[in-house]
PDB file of C-alpha atoms in Angstrom:
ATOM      1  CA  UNK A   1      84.724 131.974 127.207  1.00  0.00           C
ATOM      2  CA  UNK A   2      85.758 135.660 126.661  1.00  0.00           C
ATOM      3  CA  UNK A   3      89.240 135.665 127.194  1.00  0.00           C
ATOM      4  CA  UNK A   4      92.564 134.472 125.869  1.00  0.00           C
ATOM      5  CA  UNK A   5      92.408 131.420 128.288  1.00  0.00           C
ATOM      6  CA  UNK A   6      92.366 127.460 127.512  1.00  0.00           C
ATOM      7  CA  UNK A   7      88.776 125.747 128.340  1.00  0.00           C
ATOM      8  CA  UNK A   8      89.410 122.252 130.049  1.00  0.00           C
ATOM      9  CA  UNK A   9      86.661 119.799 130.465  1.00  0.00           C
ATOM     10  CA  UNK A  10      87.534 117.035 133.005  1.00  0.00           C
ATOM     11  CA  UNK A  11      86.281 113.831 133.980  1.00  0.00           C
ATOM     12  CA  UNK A  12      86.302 112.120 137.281  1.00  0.00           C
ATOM     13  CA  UNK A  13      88.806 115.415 137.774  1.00  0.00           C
ATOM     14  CA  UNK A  14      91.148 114.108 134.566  1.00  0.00           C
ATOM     15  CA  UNK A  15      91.622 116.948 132.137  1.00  0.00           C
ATOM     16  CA  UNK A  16      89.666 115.021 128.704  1.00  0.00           C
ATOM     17  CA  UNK A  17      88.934 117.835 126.573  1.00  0.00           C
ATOM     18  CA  UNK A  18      91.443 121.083 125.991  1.00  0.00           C
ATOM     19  CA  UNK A  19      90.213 123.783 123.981  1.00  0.00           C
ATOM     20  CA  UNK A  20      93.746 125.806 123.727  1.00  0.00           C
ATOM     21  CA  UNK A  21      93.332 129.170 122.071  1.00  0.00           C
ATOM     22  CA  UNK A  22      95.574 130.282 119.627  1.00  0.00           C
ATOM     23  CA  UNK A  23      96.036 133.528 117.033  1.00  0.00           C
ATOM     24  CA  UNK A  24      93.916 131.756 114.307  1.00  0.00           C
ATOM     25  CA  UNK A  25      91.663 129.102 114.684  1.00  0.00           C
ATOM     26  CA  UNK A  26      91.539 127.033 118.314  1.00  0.00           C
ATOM     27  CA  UNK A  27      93.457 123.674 118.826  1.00  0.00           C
ATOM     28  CA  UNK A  28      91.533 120.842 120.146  1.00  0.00           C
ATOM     29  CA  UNK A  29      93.596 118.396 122.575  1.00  0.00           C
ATOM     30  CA  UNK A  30      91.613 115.159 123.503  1.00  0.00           C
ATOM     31  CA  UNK A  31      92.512 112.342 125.507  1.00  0.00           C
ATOM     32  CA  UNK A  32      95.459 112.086 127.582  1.00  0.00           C
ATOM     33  CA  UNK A  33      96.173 114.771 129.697  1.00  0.00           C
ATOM     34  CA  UNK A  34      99.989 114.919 128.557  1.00  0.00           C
ATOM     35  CA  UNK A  35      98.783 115.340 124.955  1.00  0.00           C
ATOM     36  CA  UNK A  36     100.353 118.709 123.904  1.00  0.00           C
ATOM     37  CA  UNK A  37     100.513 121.241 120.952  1.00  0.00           C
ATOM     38  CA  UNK A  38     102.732 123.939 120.533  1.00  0.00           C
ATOM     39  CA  UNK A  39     100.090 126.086 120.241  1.00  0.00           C
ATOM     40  CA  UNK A  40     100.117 125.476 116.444  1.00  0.00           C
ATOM     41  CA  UNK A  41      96.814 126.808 114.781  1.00  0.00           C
ATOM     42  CA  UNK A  42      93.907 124.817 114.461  1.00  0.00           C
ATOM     43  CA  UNK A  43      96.287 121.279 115.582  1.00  0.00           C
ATOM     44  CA  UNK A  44      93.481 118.714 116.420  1.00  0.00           C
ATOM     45  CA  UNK A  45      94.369 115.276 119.085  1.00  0.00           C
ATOM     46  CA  UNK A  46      91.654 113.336 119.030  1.00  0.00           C
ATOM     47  CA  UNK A  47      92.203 111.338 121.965  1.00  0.00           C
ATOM     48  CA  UNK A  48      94.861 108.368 123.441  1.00  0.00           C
ATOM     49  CA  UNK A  49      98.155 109.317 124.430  1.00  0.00           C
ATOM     50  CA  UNK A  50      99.182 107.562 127.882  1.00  0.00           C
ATOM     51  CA  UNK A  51     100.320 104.157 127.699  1.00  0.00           C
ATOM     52  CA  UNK A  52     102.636 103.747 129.784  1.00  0.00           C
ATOM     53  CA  UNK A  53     105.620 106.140 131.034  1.00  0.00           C
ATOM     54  CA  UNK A  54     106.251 109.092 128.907  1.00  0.00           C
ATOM     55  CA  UNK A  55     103.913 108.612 126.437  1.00  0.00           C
ATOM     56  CA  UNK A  56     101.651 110.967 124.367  1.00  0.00           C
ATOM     57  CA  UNK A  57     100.838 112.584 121.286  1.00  0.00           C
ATOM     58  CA  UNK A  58     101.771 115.685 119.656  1.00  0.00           C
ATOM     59  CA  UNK A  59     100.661 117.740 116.819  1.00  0.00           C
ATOM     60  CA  UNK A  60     102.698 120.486 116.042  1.00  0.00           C
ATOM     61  CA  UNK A  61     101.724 122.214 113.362  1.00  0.00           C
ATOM     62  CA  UNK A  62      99.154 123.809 111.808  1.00  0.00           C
ATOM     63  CA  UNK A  63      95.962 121.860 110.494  1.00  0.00           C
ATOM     64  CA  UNK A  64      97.726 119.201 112.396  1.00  0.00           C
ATOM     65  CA  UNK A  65      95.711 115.835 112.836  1.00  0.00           C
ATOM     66  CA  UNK A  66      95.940 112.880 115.420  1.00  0.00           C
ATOM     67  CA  UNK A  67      93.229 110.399 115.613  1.00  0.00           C
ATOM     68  CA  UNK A  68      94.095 108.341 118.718  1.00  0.00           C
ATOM     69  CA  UNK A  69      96.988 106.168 119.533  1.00  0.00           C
ATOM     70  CA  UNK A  70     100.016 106.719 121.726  1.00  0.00           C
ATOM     71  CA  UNK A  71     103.281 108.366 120.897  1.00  0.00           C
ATOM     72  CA  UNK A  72     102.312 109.756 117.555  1.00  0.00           C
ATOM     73  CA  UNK A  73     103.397 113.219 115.833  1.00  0.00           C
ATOM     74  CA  UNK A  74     102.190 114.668 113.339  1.00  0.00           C
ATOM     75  CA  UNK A  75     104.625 117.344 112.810  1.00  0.00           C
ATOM     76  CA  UNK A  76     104.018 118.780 109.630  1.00  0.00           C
ATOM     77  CA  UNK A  77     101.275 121.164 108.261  1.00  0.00           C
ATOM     78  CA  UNK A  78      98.339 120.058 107.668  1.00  0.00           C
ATOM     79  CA  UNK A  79      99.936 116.005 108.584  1.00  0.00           C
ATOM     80  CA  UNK A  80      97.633 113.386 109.820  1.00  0.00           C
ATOM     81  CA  UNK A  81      98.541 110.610 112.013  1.00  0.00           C
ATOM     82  CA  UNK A  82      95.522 108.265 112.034  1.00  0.00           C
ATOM     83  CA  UNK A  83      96.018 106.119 115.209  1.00  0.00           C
ATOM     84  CA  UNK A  84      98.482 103.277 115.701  1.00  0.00           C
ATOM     85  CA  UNK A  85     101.928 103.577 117.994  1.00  0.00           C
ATOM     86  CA  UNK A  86     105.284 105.933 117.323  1.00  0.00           C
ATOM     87  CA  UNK A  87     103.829 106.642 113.744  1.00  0.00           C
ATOM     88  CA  UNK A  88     105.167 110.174 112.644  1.00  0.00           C
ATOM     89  CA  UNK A  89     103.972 112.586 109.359  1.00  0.00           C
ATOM     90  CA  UNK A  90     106.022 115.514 109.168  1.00  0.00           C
ATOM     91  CA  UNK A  91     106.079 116.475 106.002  1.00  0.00           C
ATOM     92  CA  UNK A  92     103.511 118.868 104.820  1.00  0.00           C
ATOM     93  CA  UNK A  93      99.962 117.308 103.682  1.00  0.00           C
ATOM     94  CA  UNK A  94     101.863 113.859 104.351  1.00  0.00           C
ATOM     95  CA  UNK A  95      99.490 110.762 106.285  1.00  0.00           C
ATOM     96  CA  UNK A  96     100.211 107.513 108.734  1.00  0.00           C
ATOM     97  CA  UNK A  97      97.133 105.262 108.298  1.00  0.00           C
ATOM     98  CA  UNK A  98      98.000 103.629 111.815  1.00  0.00           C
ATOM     99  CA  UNK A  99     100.057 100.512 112.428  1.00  0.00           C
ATOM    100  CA  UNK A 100     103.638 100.933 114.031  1.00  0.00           C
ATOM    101  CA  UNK A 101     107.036 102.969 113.344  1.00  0.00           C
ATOM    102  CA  UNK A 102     105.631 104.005 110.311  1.00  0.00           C
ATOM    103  CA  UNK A 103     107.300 107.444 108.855  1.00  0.00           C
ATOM    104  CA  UNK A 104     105.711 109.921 106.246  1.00  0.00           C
ATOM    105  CA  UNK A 105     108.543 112.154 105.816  1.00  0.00           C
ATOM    106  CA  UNK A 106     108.122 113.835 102.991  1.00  0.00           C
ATOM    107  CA  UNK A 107     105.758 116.399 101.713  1.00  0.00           C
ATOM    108  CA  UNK A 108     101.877 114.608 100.332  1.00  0.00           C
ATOM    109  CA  UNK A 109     103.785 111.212 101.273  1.00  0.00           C
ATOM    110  CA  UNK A 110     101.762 108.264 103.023  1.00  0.00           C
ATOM    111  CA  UNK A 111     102.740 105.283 105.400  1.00  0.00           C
ATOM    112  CA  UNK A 112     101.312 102.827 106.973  1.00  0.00           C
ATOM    113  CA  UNK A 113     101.542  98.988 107.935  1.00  0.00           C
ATOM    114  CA  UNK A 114     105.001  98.003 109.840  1.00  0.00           C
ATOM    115  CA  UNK A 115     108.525 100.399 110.009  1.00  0.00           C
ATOM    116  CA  UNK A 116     107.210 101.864 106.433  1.00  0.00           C
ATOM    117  CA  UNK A 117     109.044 105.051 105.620  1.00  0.00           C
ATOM    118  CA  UNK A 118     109.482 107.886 103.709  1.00  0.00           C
ATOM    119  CA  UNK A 119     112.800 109.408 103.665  1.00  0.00           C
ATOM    120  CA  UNK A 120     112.354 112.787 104.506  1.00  0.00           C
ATOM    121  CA  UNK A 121     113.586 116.368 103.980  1.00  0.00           C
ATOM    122  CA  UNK A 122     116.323 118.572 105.064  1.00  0.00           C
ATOM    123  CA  UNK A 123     114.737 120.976 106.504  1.00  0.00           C
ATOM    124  CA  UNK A 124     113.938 118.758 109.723  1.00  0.00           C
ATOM    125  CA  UNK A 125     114.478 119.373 113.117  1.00  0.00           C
ATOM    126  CA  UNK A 126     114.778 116.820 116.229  1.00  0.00           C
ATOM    127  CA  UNK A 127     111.483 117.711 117.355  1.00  0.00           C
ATOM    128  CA  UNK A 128     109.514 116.762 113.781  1.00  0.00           C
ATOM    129  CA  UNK A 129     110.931 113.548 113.370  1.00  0.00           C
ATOM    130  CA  UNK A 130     109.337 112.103 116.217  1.00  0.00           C
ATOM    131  CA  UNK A 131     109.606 108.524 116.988  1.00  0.00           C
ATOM    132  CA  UNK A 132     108.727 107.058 113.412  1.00  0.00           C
ATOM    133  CA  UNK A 133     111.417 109.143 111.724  1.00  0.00           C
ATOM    134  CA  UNK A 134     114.547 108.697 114.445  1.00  0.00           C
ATOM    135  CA  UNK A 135     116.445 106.882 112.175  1.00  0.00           C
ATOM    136  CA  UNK A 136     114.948 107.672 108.505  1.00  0.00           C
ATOM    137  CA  UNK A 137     117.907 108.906 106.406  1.00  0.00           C
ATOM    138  CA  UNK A 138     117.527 112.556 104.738  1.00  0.00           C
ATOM    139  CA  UNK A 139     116.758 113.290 101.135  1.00  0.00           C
ATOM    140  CA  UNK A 140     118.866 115.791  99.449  1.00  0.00           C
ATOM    141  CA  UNK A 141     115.495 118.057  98.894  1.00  0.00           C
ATOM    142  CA  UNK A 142     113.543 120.029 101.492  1.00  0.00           C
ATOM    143  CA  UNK A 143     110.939 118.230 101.258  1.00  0.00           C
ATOM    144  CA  UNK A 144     112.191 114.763 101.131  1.00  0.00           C
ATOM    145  CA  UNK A 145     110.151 111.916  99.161  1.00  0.00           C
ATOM    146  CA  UNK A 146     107.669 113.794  98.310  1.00  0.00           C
ATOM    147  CA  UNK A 147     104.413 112.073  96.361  1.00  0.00           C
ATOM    148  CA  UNK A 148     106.087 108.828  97.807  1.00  0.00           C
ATOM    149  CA  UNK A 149     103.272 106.117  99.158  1.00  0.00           C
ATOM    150  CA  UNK A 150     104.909 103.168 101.541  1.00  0.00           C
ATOM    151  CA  UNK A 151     103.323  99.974 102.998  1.00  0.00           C
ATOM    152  CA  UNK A 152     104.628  97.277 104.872  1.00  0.00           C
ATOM    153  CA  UNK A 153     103.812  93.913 106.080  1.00  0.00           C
ATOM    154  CA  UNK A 154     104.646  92.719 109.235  1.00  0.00           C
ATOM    155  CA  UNK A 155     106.701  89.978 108.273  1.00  0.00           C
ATOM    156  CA  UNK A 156     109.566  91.880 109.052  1.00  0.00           C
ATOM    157  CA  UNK A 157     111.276  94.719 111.921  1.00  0.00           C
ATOM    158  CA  UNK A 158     113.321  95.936 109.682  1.00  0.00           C
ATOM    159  CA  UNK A 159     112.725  99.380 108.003  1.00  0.00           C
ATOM    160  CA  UNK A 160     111.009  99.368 104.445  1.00  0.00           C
ATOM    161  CA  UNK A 161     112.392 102.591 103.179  1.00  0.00           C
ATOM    162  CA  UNK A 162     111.517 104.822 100.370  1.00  0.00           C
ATOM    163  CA  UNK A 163     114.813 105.400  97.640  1.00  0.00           C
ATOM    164  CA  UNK A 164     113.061 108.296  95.355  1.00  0.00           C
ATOM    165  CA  UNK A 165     110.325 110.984  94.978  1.00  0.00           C
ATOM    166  CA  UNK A 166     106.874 109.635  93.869  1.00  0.00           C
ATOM    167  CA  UNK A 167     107.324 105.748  94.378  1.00  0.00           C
ATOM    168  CA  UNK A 168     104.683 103.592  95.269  1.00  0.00           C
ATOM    169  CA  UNK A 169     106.387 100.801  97.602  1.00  0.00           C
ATOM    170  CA  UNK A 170     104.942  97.630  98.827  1.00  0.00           C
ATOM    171  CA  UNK A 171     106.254  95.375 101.118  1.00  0.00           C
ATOM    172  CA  UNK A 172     104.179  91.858 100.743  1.00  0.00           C
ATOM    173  CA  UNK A 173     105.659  88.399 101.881  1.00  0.00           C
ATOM    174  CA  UNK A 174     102.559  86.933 101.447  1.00  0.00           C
ATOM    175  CA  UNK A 175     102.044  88.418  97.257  1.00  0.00           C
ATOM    176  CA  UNK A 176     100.182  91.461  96.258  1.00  0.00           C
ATOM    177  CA  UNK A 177      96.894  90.240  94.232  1.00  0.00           C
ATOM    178  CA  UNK A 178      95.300  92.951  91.994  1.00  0.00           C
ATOM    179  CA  UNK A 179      91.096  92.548  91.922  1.00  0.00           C
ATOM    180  CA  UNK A 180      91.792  89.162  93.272  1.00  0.00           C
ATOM    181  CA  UNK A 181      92.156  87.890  97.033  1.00  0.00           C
ATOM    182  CA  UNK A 182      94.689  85.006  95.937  1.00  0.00           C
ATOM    183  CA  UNK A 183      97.968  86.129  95.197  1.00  0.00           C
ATOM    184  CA  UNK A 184      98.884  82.558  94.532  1.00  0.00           C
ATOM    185  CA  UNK A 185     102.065  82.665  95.648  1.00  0.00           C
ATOM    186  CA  UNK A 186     103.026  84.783  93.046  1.00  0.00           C
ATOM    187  CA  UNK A 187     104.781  88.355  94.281  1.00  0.00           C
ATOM    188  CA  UNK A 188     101.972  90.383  92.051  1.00  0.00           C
ATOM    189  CA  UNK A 189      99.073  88.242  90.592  1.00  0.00           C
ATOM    190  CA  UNK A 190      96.451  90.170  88.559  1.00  0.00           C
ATOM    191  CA  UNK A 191      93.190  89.178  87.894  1.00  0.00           C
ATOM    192  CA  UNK A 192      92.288  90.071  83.984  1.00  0.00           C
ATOM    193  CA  UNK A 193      95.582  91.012  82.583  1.00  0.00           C
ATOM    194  CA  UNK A 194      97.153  94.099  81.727  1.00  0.00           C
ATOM    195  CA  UNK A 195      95.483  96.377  79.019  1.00  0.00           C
TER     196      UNK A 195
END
């Protein structure tokens, strides 16, 4: 196109593809229909959204990524929400590998699995805290946890929440084995010691 308009491919009539303009680089909406972007610069939604009543994804920020899924935000700059349902990253550079209710609040955090979360910042608004985050408590800092990686099992609904900056959390019922697939049991078992 020449002009300042947004390209939609459809299929079957159903908007599929958005190209949405913006003052930098275009954001790319796929999938649903009620996918949306705030018209943050170069925001990428791969595709899902609808499941059901009010459901969709939203990237709104710059360099913000959503691979699929429904009800997913990545909120943050440059925040990547891989897939899976009401996962949220809104801190900056922070990633959901899927899963559910999972929260990467703070800035270069990660979250994934079941209800993992990052406690996130203070400078957070309604909007960014999307579904995953509702109910995460603040950090003191601005950018919450930062450097803070959380997993958790399923075995439980309840939240697995991150306490500091740069923690690496794990969640396991089942035992965490390091270069071994038995855990025995144990809650770590490693294979070859500690050197």
């Amino acid at each position: 196109t020449s002009d300042n308009s947004t390209l939609t491919f459809r299929v079957n009539s159903t908007p599929a593809l958005r190209l949405v303009p913006t003052l930098g680089v275009p954001t790319i909406i796929g999938g649903s229909s009620l996918n949306t972007s705030t018209g943050a610069e170069g925001a990428t939604i791969a595709g899902g959204g609808e499941y059901g009543a009010n459901t969709f994804n939203q990237a709104l920020d710059i360099f913000a990524v959503i691979g699929g899924g429904t009800s997913n935000v990545a909120s943050g700059p440059w925040a990547t929400v891989a897939g899976g349902i009401n996962n949220t990253a809104s801190g900056y550079g922070a990633a959901t590998g899927g899963g559910a209710e999972n929260c990467a609040g703070g800035a270069l955090s990660w979250a994934g699995g079941s209800s993992a979360k990052v406690r996130v910042g203070l400078g957070l608004g309604p909007q960014q805290r999307g579904a995953g985050c509702a109910d995460v408590p603040f950090n003191t800092n601005f950018d919450g946890d930062q450097g803070t990686f959380v997993w958790a099992d399923a075995s439980s609904f309840d939240p697995f929440v991150s306490t500091g900056e740069n923690q690496f959390l794990i969640r396991a019922a089942g035992g965490v084995g390091i270069n071994t697939a038995e855990p025995l049991g144990a809650a770590i078992h490693v294979a070859g010691g500690f050197s």
